[in-house]
GROMACS .gro file of C-alpha atoms in nm:
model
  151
    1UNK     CA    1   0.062  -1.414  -0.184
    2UNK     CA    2   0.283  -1.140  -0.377
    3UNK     CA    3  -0.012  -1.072  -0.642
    4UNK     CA    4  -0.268  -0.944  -0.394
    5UNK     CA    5  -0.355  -0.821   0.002
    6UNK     CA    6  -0.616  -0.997   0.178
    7UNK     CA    7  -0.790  -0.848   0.494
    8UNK     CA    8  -1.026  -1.092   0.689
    9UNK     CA    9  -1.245  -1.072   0.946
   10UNK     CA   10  -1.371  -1.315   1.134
   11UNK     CA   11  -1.789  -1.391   1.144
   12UNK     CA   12  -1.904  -1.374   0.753
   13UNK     CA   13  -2.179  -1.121   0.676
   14UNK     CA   14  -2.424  -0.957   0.987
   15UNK     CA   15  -2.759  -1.141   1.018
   16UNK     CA   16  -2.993  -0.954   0.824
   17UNK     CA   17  -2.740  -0.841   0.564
   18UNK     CA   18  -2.756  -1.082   0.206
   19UNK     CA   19  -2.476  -1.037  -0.066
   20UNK     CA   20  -2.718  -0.876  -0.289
   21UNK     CA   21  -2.769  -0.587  -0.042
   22UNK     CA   22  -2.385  -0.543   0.034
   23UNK     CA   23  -2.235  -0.217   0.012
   24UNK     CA   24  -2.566  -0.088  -0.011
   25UNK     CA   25  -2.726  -0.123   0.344
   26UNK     CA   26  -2.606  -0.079   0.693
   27UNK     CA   27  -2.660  -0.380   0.960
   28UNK     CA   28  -2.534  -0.293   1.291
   29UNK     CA   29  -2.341  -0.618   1.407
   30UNK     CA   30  -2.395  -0.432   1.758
   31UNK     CA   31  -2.602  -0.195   1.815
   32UNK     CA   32  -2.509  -0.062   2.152
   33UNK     CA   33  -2.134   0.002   2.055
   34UNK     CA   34  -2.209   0.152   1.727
   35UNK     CA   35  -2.438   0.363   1.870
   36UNK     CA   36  -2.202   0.500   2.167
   37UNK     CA   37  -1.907   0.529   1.882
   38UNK     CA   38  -2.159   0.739   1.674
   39UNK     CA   39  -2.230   0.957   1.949
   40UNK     CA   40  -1.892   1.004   2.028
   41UNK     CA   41  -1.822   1.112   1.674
   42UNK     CA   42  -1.560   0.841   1.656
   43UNK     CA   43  -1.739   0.655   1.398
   44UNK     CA   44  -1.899   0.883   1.107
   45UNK     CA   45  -2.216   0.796   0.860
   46UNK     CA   46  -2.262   0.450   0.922
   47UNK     CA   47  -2.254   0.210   0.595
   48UNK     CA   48  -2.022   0.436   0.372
   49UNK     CA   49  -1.742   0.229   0.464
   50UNK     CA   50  -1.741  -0.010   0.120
   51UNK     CA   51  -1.882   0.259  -0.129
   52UNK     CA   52  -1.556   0.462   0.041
   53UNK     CA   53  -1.291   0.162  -0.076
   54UNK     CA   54  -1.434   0.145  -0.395
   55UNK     CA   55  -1.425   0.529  -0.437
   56UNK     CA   56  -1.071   0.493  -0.359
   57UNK     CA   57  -0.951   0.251  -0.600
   58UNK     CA   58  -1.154   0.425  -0.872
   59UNK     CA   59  -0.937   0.774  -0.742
   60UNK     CA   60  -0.617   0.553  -0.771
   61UNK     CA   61  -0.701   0.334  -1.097
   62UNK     CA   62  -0.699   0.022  -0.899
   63UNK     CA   63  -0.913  -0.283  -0.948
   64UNK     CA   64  -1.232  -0.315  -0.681
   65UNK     CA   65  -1.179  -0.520  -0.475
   66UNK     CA   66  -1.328  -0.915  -0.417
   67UNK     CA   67  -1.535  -0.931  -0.143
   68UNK     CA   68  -1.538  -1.281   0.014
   69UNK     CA   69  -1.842  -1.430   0.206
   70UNK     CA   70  -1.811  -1.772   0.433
   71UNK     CA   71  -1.696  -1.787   0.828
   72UNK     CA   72  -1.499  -1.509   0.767
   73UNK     CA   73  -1.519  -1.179   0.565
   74UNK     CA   74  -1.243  -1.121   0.347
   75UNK     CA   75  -1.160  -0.816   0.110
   76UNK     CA   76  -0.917  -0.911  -0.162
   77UNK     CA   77  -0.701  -0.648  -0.321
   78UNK     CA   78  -0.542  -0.728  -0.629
   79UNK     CA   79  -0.163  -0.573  -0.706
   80UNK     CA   80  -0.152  -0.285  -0.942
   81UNK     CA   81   0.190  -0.438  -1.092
   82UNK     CA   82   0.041  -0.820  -1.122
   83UNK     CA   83   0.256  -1.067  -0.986
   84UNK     CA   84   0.588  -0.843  -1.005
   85UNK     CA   85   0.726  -0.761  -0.623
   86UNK     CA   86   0.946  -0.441  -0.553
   87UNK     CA   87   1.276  -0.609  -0.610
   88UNK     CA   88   1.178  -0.874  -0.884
   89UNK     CA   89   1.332  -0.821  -1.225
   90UNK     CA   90   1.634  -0.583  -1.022
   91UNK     CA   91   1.992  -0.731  -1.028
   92UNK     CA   92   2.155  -0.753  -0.637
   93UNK     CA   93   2.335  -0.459  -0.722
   94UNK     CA   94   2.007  -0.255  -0.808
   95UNK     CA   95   1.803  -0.430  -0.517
   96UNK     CA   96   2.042  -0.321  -0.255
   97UNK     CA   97   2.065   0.001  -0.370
   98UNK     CA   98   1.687   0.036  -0.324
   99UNK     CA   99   1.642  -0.152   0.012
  100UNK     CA  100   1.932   0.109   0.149
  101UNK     CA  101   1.712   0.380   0.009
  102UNK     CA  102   1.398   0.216   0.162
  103UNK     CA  103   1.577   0.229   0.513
  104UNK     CA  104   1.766   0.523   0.467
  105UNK     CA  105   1.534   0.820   0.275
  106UNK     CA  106   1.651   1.115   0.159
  107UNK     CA  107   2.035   0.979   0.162
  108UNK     CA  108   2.234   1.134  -0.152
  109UNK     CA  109   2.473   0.982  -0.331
  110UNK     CA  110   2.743   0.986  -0.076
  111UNK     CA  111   2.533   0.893   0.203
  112UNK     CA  112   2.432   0.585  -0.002
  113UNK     CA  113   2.763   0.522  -0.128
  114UNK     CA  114   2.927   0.520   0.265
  115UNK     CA  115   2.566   0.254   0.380
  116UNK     CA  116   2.694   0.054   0.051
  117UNK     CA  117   3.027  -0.061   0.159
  118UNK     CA  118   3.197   0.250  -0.012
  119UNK     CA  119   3.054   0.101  -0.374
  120UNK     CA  120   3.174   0.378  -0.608
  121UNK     CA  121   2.948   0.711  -0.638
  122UNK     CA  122   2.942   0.694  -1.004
  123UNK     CA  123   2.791   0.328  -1.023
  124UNK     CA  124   2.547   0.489  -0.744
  125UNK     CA  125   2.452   0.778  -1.000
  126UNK     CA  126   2.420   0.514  -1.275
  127UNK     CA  127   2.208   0.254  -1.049
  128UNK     CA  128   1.984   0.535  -0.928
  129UNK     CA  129   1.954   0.626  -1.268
  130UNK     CA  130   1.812   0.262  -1.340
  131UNK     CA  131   1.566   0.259  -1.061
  132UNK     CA  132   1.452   0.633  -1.155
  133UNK     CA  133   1.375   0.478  -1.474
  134UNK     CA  134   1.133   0.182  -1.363
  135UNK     CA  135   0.991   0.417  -1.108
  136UNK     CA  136   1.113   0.280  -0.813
  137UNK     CA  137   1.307   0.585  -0.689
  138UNK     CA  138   1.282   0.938  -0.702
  139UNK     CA  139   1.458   1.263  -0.614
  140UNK     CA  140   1.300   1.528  -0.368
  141UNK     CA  141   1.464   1.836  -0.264
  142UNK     CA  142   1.746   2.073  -0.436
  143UNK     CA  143   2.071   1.985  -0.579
  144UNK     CA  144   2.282   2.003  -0.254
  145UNK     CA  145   2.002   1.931   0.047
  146UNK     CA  146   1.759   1.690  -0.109
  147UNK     CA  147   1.808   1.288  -0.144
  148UNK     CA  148   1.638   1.021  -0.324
  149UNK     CA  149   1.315   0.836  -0.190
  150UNK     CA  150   1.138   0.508  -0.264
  151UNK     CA  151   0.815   0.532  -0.477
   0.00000   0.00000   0.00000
């Protein structure tokens, strides 16, 4: 689905963990690899993992996510931008100007203008222009060196 990102995991909720509790307390789902990976400082404080995601989203003004409890566990993350993908709402001329900028970062105009079939530099100043306004693309780097990026 384009209006959100779903991560699941098979085998629901750990026994001895309720939905009430969630996010709150930590319930090994095995104890013997959790503790090695603890030891071996490749895990860190164990339960901080869903106060962390919903410390991000607050940091990035995103929606908390859904949490989903059956057979599997599933996190759902809404889209910032709704139902709106990277391209929708861009003309063809517009959306492969961004997809060449997508595979090609930090091109400049003339670099862009040779991946686009030689399409004219000024209608690549003007459609990067465009894009700069919807916030799709952006320019890093001085006037000479630097190229334009995908947000």
């Amino acid at each position: 689905m384009r209006d959100r990102l779903e991560i699941s995991n098979p085998g629901g909720l750990p026994k001895g963990l309720i939905i009430k509790t969630f996010g709150k307390k930590a319930v090994r789902r095995n104890p013997v690899i959790t503790n090695l990976l603890q030891r071996c400082n490749y895990v860190e404080n164990m339960g901080t993992g869903i106060n962390k995601i919903k410390m991000q989203c607050a940091e990035n003004n995103v929606e908390e996510p859904n949490f989903i409890f059956n057979e599997f566990f599933t996190v759902v993350f809404k889209r910032k931008f709704g139902n709106k993908g990277l391209n929708e709402g861009l003309n063809e001329g517009l959306k492969s100007l961004l997809q060449t900028i997508i595979k090609y970062p930090g091109l400049q105009n003339k670099g862009l203008s040779e991946k686009l079939n030689n399409r004219p530099v000024k209608t690549i100043e003007r459609q990067i222009s465009g894009l700069m306004k919807l916030n799709k693309v952006k320019r890093k780097g001085r006037k000479k060196t630097g190229g334009y990026y995908a947000i």
